[in-house]
XYZ file of N, CA and C in Angstrom:
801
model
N -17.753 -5.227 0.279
C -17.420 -4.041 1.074
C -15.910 -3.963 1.304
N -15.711 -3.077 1.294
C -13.682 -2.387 1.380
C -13.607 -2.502 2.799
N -12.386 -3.198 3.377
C -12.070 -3.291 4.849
C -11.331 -2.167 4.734
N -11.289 -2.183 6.285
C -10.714 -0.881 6.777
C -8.993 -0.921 6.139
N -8.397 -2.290 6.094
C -7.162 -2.280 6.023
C -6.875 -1.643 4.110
N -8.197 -2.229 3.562
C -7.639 -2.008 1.855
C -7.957 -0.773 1.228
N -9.076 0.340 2.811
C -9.479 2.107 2.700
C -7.843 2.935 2.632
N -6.854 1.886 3.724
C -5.898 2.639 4.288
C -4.683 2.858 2.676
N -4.777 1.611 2.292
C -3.911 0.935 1.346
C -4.705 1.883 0.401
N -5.785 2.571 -0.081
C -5.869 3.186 -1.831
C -5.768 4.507 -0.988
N -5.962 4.999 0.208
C -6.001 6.322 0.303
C -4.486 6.721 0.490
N -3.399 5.943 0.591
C -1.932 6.422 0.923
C -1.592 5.952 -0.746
N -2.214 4.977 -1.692
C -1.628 4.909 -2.584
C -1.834 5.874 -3.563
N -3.368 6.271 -3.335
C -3.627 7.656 -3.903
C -3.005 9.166 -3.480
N -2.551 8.814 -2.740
C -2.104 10.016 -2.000
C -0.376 10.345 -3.091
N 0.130 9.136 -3.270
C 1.935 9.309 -3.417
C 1.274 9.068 -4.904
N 0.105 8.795 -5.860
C 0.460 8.773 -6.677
C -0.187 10.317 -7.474
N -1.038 10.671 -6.466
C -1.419 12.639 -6.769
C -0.367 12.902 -6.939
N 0.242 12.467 -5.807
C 1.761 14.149 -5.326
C 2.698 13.871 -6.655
N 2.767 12.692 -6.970
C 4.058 12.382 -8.219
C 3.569 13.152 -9.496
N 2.021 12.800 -9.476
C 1.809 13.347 -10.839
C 2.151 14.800 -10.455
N 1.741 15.684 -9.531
C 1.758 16.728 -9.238
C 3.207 17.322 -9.844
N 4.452 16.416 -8.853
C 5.863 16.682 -9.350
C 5.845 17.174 -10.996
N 5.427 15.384 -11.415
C 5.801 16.084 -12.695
C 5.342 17.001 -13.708
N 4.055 17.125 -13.065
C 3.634 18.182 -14.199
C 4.540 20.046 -14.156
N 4.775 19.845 -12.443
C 5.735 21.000 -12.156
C 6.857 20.942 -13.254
N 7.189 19.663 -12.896
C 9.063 19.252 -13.422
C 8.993 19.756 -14.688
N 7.781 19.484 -15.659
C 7.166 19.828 -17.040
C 7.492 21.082 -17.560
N 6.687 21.912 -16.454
C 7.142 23.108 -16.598
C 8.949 23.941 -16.666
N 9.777 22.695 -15.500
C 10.871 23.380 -15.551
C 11.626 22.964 -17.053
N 11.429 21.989 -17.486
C 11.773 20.985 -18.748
C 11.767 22.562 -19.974
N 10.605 22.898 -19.989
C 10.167 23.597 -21.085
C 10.374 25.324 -21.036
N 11.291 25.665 -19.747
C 11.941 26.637 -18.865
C 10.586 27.825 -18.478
N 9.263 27.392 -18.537
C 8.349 27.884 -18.340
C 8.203 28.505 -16.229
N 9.009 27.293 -16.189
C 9.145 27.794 -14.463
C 10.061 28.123 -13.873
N 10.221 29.278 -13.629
C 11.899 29.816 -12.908
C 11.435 29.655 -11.470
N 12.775 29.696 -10.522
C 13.191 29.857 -9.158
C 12.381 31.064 -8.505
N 11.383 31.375 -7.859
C 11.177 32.191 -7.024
C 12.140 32.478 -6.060
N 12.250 33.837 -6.312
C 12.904 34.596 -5.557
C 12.697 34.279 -3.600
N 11.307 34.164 -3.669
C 11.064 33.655 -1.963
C 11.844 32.450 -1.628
N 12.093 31.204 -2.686
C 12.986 30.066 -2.212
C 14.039 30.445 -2.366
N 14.855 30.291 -0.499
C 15.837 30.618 -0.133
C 16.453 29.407 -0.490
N 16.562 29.287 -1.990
C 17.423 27.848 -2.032
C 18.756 27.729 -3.333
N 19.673 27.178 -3.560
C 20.460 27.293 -4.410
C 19.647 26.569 -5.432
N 19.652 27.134 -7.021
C 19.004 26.228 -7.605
C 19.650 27.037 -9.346
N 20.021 26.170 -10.041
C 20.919 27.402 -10.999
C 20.861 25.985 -12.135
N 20.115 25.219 -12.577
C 20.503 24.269 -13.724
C 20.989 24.546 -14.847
N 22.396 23.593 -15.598
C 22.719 24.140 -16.728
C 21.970 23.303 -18.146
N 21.182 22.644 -17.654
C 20.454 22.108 -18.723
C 19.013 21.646 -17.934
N 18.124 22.827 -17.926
C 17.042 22.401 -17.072
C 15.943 21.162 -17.540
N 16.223 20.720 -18.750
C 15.175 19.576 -19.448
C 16.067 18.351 -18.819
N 16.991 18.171 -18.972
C 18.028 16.599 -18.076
C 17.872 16.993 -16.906
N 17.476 18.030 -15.580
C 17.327 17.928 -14.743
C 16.069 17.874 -14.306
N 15.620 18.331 -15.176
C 13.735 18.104 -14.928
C 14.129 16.328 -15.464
N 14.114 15.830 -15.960
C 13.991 14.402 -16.235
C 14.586 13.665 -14.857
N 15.755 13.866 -15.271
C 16.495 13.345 -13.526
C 15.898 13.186 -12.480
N 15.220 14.777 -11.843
C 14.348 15.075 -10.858
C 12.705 14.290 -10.788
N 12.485 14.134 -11.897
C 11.304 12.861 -11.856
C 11.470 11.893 -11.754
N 12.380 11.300 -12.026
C 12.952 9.822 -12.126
C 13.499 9.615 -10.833
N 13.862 10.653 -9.882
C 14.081 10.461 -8.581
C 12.609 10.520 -7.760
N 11.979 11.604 -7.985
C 10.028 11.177 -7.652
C 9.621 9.963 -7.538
N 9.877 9.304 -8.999
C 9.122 7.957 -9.287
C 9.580 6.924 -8.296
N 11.150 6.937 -8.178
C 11.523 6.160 -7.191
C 11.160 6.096 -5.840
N 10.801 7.798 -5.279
C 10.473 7.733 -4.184
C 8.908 7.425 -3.752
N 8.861 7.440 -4.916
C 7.059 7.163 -4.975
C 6.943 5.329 -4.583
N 7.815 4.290 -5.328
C 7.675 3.276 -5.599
C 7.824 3.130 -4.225
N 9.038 3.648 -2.859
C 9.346 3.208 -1.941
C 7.962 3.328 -1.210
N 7.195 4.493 -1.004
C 5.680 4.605 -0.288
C 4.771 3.776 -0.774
N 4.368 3.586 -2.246
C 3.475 2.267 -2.245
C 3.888 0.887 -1.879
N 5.123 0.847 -1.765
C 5.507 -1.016 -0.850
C 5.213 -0.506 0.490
N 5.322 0.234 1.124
C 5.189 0.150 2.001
C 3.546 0.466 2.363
N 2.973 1.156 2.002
C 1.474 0.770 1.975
C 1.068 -0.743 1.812
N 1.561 -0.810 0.320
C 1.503 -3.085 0.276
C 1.950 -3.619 1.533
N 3.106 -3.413 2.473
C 2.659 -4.564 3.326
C 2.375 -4.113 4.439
N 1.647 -2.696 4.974
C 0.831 -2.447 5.653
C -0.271 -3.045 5.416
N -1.030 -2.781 4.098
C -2.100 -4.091 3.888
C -2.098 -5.035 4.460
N -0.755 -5.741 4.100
C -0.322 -7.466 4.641
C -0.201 -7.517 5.683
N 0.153 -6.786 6.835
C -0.073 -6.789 8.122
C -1.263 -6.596 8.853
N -2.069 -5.522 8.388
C -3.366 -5.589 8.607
C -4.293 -7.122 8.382
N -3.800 -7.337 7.653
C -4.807 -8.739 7.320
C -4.118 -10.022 8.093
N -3.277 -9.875 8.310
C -2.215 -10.559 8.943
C -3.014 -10.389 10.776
N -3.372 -9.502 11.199
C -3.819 -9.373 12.205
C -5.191 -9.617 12.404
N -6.000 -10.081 11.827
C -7.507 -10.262 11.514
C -7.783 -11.836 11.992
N -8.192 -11.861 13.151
C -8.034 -12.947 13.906
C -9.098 -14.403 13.230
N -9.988 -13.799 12.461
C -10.468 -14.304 11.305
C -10.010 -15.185 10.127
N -9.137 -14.845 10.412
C -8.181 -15.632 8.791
C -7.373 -16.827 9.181
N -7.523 -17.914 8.432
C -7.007 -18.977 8.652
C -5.696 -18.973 8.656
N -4.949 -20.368 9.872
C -3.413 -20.299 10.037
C -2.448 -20.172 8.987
N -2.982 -20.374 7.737
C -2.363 -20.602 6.120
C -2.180 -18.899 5.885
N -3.294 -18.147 5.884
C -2.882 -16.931 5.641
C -2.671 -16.044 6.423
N -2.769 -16.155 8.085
C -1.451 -15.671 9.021
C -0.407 -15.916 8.606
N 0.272 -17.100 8.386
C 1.890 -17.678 8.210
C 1.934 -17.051 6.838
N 0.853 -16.954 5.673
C 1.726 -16.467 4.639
C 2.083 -14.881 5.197
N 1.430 -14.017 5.645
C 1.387 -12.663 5.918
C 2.722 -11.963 7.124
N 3.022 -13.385 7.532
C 4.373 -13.216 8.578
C 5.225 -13.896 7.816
N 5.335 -13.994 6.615
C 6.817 -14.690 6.089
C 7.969 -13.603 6.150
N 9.507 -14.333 6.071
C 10.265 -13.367 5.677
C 10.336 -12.695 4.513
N 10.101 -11.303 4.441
C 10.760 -10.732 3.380
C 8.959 -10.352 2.546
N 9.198 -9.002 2.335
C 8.015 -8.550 1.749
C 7.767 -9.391 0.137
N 8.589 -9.693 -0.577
C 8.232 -10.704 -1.798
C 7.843 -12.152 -1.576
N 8.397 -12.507 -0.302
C 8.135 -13.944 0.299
C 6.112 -13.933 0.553
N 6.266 -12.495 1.339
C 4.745 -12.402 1.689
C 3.691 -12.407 0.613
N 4.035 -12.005 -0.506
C 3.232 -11.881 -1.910
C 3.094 -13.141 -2.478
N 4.313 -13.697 -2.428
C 4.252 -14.656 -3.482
C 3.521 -16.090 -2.186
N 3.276 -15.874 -0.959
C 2.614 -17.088 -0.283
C 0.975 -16.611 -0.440
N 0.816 -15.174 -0.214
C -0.387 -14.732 0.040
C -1.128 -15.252 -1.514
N -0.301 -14.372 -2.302
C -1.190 -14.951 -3.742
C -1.696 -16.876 -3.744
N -0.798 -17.540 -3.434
C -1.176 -18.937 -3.315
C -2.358 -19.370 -2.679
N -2.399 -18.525 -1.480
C -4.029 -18.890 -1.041
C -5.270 -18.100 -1.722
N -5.385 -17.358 -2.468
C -6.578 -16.755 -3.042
C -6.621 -17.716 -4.669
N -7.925 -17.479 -4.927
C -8.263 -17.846 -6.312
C -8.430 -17.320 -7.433
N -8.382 -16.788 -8.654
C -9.472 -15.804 -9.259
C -8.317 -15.204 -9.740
N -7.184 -15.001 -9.225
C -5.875 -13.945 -9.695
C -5.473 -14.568 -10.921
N -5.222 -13.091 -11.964
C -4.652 -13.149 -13.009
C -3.441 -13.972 -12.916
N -2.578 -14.317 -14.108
C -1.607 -14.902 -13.792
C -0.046 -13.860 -13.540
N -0.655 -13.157 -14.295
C 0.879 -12.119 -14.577
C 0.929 -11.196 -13.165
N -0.001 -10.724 -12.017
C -0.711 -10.096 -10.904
C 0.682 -10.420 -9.986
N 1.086 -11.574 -9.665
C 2.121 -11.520 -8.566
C 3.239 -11.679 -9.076
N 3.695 -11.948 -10.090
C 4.964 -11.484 -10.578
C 5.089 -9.972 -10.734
N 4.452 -8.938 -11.147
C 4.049 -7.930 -11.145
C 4.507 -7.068 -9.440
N 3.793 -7.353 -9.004
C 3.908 -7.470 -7.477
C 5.012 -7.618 -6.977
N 5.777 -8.683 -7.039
C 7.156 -9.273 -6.719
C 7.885 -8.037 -7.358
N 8.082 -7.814 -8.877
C 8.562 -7.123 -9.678
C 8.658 -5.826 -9.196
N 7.891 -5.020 -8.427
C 7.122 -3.920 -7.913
C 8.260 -4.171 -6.497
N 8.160 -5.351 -5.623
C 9.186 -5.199 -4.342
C 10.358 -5.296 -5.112
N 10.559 -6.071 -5.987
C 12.201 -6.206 -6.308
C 13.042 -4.888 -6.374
N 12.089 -4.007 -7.218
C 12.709 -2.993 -7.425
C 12.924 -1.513 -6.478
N 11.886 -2.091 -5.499
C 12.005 -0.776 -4.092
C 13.283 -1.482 -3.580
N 13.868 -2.610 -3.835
C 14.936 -2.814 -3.140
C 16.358 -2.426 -3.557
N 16.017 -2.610 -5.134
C 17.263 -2.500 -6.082
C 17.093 -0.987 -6.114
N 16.187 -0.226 -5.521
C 16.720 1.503 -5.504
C 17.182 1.743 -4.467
N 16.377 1.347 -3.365
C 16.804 1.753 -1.585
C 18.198 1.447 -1.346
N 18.562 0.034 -1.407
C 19.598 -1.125 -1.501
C 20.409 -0.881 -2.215
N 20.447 -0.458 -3.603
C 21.149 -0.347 -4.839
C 21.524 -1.466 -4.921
N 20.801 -2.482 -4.709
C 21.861 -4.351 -4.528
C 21.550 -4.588 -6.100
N 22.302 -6.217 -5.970
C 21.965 -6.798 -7.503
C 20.678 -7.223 -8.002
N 19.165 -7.618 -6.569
C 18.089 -7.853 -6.697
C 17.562 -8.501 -7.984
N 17.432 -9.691 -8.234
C 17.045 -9.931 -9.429
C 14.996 -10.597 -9.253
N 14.914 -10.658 -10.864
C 13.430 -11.489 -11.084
C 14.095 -12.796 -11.185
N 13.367 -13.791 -10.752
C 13.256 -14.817 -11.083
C 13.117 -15.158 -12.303
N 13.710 -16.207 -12.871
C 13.421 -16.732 -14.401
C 12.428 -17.150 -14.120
N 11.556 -17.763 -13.407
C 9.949 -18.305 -13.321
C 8.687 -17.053 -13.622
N 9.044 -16.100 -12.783
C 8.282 -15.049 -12.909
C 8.626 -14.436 -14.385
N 9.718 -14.177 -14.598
C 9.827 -13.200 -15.652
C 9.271 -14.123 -17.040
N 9.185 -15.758 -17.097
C 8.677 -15.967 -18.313
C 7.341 -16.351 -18.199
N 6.430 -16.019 -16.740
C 4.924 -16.181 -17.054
C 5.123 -14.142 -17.479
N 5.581 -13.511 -17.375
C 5.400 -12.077 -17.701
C 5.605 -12.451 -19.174
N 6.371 -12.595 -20.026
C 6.614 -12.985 -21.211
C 5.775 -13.597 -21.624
N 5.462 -14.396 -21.188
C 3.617 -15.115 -21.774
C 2.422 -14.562 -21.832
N 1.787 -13.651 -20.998
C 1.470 -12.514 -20.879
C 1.542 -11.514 -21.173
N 2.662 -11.321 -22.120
C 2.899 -9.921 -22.907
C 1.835 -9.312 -23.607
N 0.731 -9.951 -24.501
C -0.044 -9.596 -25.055
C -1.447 -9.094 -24.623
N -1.196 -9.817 -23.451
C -2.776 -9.513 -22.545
C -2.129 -8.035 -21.282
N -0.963 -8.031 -21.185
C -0.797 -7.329 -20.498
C -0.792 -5.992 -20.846
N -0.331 -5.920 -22.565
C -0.062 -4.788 -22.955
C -1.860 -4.391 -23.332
N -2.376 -4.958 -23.313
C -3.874 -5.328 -24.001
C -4.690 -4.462 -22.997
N -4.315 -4.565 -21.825
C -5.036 -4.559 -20.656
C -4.204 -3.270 -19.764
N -3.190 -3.123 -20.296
C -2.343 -2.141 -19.965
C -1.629 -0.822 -20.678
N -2.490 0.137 -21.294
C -1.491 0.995 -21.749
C -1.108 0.706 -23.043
N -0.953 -0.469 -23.517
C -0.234 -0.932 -24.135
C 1.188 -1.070 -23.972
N 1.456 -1.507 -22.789
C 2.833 -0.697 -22.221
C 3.816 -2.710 -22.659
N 4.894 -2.872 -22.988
C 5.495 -3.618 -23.116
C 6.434 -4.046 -22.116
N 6.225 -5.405 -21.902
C 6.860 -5.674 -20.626
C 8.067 -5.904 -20.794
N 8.695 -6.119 -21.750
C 9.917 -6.509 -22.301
C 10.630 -5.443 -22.020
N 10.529 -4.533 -22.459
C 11.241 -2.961 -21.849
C 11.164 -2.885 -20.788
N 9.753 -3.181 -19.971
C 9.465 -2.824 -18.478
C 10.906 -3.638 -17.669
N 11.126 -4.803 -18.258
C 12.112 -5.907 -17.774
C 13.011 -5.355 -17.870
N 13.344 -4.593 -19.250
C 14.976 -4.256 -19.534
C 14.836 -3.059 -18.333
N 14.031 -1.724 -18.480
C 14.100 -1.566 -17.851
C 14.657 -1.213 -16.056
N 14.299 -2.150 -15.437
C 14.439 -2.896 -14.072
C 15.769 -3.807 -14.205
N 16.297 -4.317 -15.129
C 17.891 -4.645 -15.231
C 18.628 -3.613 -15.136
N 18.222 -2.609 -16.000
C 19.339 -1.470 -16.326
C 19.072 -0.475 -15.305
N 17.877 -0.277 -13.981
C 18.431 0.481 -13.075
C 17.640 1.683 -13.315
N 16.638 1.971 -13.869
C 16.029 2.735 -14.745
C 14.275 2.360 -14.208
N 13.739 3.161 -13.810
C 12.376 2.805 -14.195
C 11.143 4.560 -14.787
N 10.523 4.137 -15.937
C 9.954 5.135 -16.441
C 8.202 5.632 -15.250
N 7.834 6.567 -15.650
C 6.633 6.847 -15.086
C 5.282 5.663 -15.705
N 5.565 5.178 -17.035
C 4.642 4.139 -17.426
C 4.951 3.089 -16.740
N 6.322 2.376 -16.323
C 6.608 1.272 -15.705
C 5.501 1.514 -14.131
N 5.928 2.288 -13.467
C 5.836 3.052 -12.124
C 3.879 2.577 -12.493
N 2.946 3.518 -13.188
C 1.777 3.351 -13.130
C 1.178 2.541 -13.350
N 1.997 1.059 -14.397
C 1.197 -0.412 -14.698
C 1.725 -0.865 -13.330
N 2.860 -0.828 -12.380
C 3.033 -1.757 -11.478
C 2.476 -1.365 -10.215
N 1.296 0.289 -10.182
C 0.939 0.788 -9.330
C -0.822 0.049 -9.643
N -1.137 -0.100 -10.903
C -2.090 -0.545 -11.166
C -2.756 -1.934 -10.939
N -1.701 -2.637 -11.215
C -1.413 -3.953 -11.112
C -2.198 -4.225 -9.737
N -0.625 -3.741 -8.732
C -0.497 -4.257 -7.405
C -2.112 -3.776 -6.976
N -2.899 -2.562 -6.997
C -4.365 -2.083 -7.238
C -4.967 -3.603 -6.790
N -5.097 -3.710 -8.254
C -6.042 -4.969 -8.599
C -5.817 -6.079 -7.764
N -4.517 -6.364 -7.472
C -3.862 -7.624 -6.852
C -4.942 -7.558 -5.203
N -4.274 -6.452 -4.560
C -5.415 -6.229 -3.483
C -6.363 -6.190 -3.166
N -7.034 -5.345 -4.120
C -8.621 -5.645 -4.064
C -9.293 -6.796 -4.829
N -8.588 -7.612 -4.928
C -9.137 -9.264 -5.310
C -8.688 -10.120 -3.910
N -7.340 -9.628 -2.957
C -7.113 -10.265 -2.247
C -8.255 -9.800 -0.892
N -8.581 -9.138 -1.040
C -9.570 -8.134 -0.335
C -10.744 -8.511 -0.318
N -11.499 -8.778 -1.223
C -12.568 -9.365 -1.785
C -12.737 -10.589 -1.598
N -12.010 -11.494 -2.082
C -11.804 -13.066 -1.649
C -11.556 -13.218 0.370
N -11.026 -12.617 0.345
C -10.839 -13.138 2.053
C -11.327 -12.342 2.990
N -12.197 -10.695 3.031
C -12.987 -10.072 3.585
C -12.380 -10.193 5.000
N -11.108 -9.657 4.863
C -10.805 -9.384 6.408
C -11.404 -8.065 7.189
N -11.629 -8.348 8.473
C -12.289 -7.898 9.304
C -11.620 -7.790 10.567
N -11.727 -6.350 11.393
C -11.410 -6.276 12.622
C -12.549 -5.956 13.580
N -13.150 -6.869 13.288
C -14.683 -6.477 14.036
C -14.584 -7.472 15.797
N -14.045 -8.587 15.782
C -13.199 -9.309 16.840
C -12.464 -8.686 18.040
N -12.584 -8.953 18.895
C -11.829 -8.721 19.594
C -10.017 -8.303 19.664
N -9.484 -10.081 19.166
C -8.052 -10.054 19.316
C -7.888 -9.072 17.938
N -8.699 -9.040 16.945
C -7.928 -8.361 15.854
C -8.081 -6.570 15.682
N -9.136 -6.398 16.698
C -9.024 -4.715 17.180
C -8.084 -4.355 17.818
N -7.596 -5.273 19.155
C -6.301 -4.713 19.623
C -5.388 -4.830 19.021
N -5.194 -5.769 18.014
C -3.515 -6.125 16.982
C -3.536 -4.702 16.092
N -5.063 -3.977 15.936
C -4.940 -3.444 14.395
C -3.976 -1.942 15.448
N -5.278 -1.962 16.759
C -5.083 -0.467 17.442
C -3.140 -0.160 17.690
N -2.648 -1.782 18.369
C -1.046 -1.928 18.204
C -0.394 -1.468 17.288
N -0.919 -1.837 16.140
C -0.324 -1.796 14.835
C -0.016 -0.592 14.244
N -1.054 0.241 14.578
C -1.304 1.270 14.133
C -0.883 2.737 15.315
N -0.218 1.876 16.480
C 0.224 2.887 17.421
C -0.976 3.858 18.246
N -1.815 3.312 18.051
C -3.155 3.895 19.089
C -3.942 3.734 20.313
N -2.719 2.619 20.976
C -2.870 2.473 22.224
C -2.769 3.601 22.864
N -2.212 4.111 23.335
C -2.553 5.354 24.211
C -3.639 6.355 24.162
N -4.112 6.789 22.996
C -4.892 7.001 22.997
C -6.630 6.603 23.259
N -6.299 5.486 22.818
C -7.644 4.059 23.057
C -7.931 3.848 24.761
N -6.578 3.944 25.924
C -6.617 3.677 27.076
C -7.018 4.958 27.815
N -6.800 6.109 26.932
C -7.202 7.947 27.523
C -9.096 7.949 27.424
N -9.396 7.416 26.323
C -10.596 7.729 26.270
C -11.389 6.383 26.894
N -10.921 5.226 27.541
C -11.470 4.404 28.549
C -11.262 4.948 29.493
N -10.481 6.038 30.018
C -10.348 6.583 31.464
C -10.810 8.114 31.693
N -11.658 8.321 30.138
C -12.815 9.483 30.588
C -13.608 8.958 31.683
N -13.845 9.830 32.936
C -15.778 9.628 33.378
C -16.544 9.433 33.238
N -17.535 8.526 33.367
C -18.774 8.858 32.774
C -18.912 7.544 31.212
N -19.646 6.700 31.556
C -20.304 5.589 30.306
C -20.602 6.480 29.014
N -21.740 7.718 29.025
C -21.962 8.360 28.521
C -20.832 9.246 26.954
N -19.680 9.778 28.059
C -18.831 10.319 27.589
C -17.947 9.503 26.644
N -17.604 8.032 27.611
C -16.806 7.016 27.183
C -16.990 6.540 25.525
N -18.528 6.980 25.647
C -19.093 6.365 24.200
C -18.573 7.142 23.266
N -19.277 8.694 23.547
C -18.928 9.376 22.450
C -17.943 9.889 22.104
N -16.729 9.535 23.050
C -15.603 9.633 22.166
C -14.633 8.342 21.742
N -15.426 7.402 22.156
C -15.179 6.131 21.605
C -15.529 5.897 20.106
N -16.898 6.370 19.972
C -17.825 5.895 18.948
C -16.454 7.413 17.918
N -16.926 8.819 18.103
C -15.599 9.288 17.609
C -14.235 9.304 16.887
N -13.842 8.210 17.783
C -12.332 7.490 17.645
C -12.345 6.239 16.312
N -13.544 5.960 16.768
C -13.759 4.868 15.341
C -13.924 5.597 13.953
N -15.017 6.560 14.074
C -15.053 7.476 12.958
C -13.895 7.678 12.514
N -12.778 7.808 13.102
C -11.560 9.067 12.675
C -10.298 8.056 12.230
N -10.465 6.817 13.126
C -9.494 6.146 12.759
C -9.831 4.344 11.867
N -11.472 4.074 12.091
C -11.583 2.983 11.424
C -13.106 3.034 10.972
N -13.101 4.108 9.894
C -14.257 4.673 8.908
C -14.930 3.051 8.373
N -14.131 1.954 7.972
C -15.711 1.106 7.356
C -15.996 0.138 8.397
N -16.534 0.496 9.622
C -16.767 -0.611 11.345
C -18.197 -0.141 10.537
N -18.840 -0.888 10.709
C -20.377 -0.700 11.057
C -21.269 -0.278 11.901
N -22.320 -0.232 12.396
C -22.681 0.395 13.771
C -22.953 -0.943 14.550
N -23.048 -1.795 14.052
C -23.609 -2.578 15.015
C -22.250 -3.574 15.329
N -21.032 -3.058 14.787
C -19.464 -3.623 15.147
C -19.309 -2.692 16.225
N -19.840 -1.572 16.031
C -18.952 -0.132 16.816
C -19.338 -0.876 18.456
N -21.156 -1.353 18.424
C -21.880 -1.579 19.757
C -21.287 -2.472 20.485
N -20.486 -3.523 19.414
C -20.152 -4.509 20.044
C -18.641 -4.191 20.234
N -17.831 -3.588 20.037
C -16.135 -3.490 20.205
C -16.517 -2.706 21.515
N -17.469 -1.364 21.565
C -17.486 -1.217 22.623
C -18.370 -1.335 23.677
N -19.524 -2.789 23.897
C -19.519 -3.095 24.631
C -17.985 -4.207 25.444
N -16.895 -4.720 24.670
C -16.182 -5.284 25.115
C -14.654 -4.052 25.031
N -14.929 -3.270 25.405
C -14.023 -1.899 25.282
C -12.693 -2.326 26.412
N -13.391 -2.740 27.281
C -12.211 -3.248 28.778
C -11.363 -4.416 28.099
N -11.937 -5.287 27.302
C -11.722 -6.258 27.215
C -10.464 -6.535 26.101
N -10.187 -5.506 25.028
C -9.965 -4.706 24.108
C -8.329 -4.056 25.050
N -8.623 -3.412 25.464
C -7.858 -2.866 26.596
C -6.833 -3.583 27.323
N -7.339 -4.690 27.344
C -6.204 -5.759 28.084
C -5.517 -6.455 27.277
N -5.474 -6.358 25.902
C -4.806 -6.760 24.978
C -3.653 -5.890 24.292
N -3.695 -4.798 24.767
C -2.895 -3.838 24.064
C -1.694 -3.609 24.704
């Protein structure tokens, strides 16, 4: 079963990776001068070579795309990070410094992972940094030659997409829409194996109030304990779960809110 934390993680990753495709199929259109400026956009817009700016203009998408799926990734990692369930090994990996620090500890405690999966991953933060940052951000020579070992299964299993380019690539500052969708795919898989293997849960006490914190829904959580009425309390309790933590079960829902006060004093 999909925790609530890995529903949040494919529905925002699905979300930035609709809208990109969306971009470019627009951008497509401007490429091939099939789409002019509407007159209703009150906007300056006059290209002297609309196919290099349709390219440009995607390649700025992709980037901004890459910045929303890391940050979905370690919303994941925090979510699970808060799951009072999970052993002190994968709390401490999930609070390390530095979102690549967190990948590369988290992968260590699960089993079953491909090998090429967290270099991939890593590869995937390196480069939200080397765009945001514009720093020098590099791969590791460790990572980059289990990717090189892997070339054949990756391309096998991928597109056929070559990692060797994917590498050059990510040196030269550059990343394509194929790079962008194997390292959107990847990181996919990476999760829902980490997901699967460790079945975090906010069905607990301490880890309902960390998630409700987390997620900025204290105030709201303390409005609907200070409805009137047991009755009322429920159904917009029971409500609140629907809307904000779709895979609780019913017989989690009975129990978070029979300890609803309790919940409350944690936040």
């Amino acid at each position: 079963m999909e925790s609530e934390g890995l529903k949040q993680f494919l529905k925002s990753v699905g979300n930035s990776v609709f809208l990109l495709n969306t971009i470019c199929v627009g951008l497509d259109g401007v490429a091939s001068g099939a789409i002019k400026k509407s007159d209703d956009l009150t906007i300056s817009w006059d290209p002297r070579d609309p196919k290099a700016t349709a390219l440009s203009a995607r390649a700025h998408a992709i980037k901004s795309s890459l910045v929303f799926v890391e940050e979905a990734l370690l919303n994941y990692i925090s979510f699970l990070g808060n799951c009072a369930s999970q052993s002190a090994s994968i709390q401490s990996a999930c609070n390390a410094d530095g979102a690549a620090e967190k990948v590369t500890k988290l992968s260590k405690q699960i089993n079953g992972a491909l090998p090429y999966w967290e270099p991939m991953v890593v590869l995937l933060v390196r480069w939200r940094n080397k765009i945001v940052h514009d720093s020098s951000t590099d791969l590791s020579s460790h990572y980059r030659s289990i990717l090189i070992k892997h070339e054949a299964t990756i391309r096998e299993n991928h597109a056929a997409i070559s990692i060797r380019e994917t590498l050059d690539n990510f040196d030269a500052g550059r990343i394509t829409l194929k790079d962008f969708s194997t390292l959107i795919a990847i990181t996919i898989r990476f999760i829902r194996h980490v997901d699967e293997k460790l079945i975090p849960s906010i069905s607990d006490i301490e880890s309902f109030a960390a998630i409700i914190k987390e997620k900025e829904l204290g105030i709201i959580y303390k409005n609907i304990l200070g409805v009137n009425g047991k009755e009322k309390q429920e159904r917009k309790f029971y409500k609140f779960i629907e809307n904000c933590f779709t895979s609780i079960s019913q017989a989690e829902k009975e129990f978070l809110f029979k300890h609803r006060f309790a919940v409350k004093e944690r936040i």
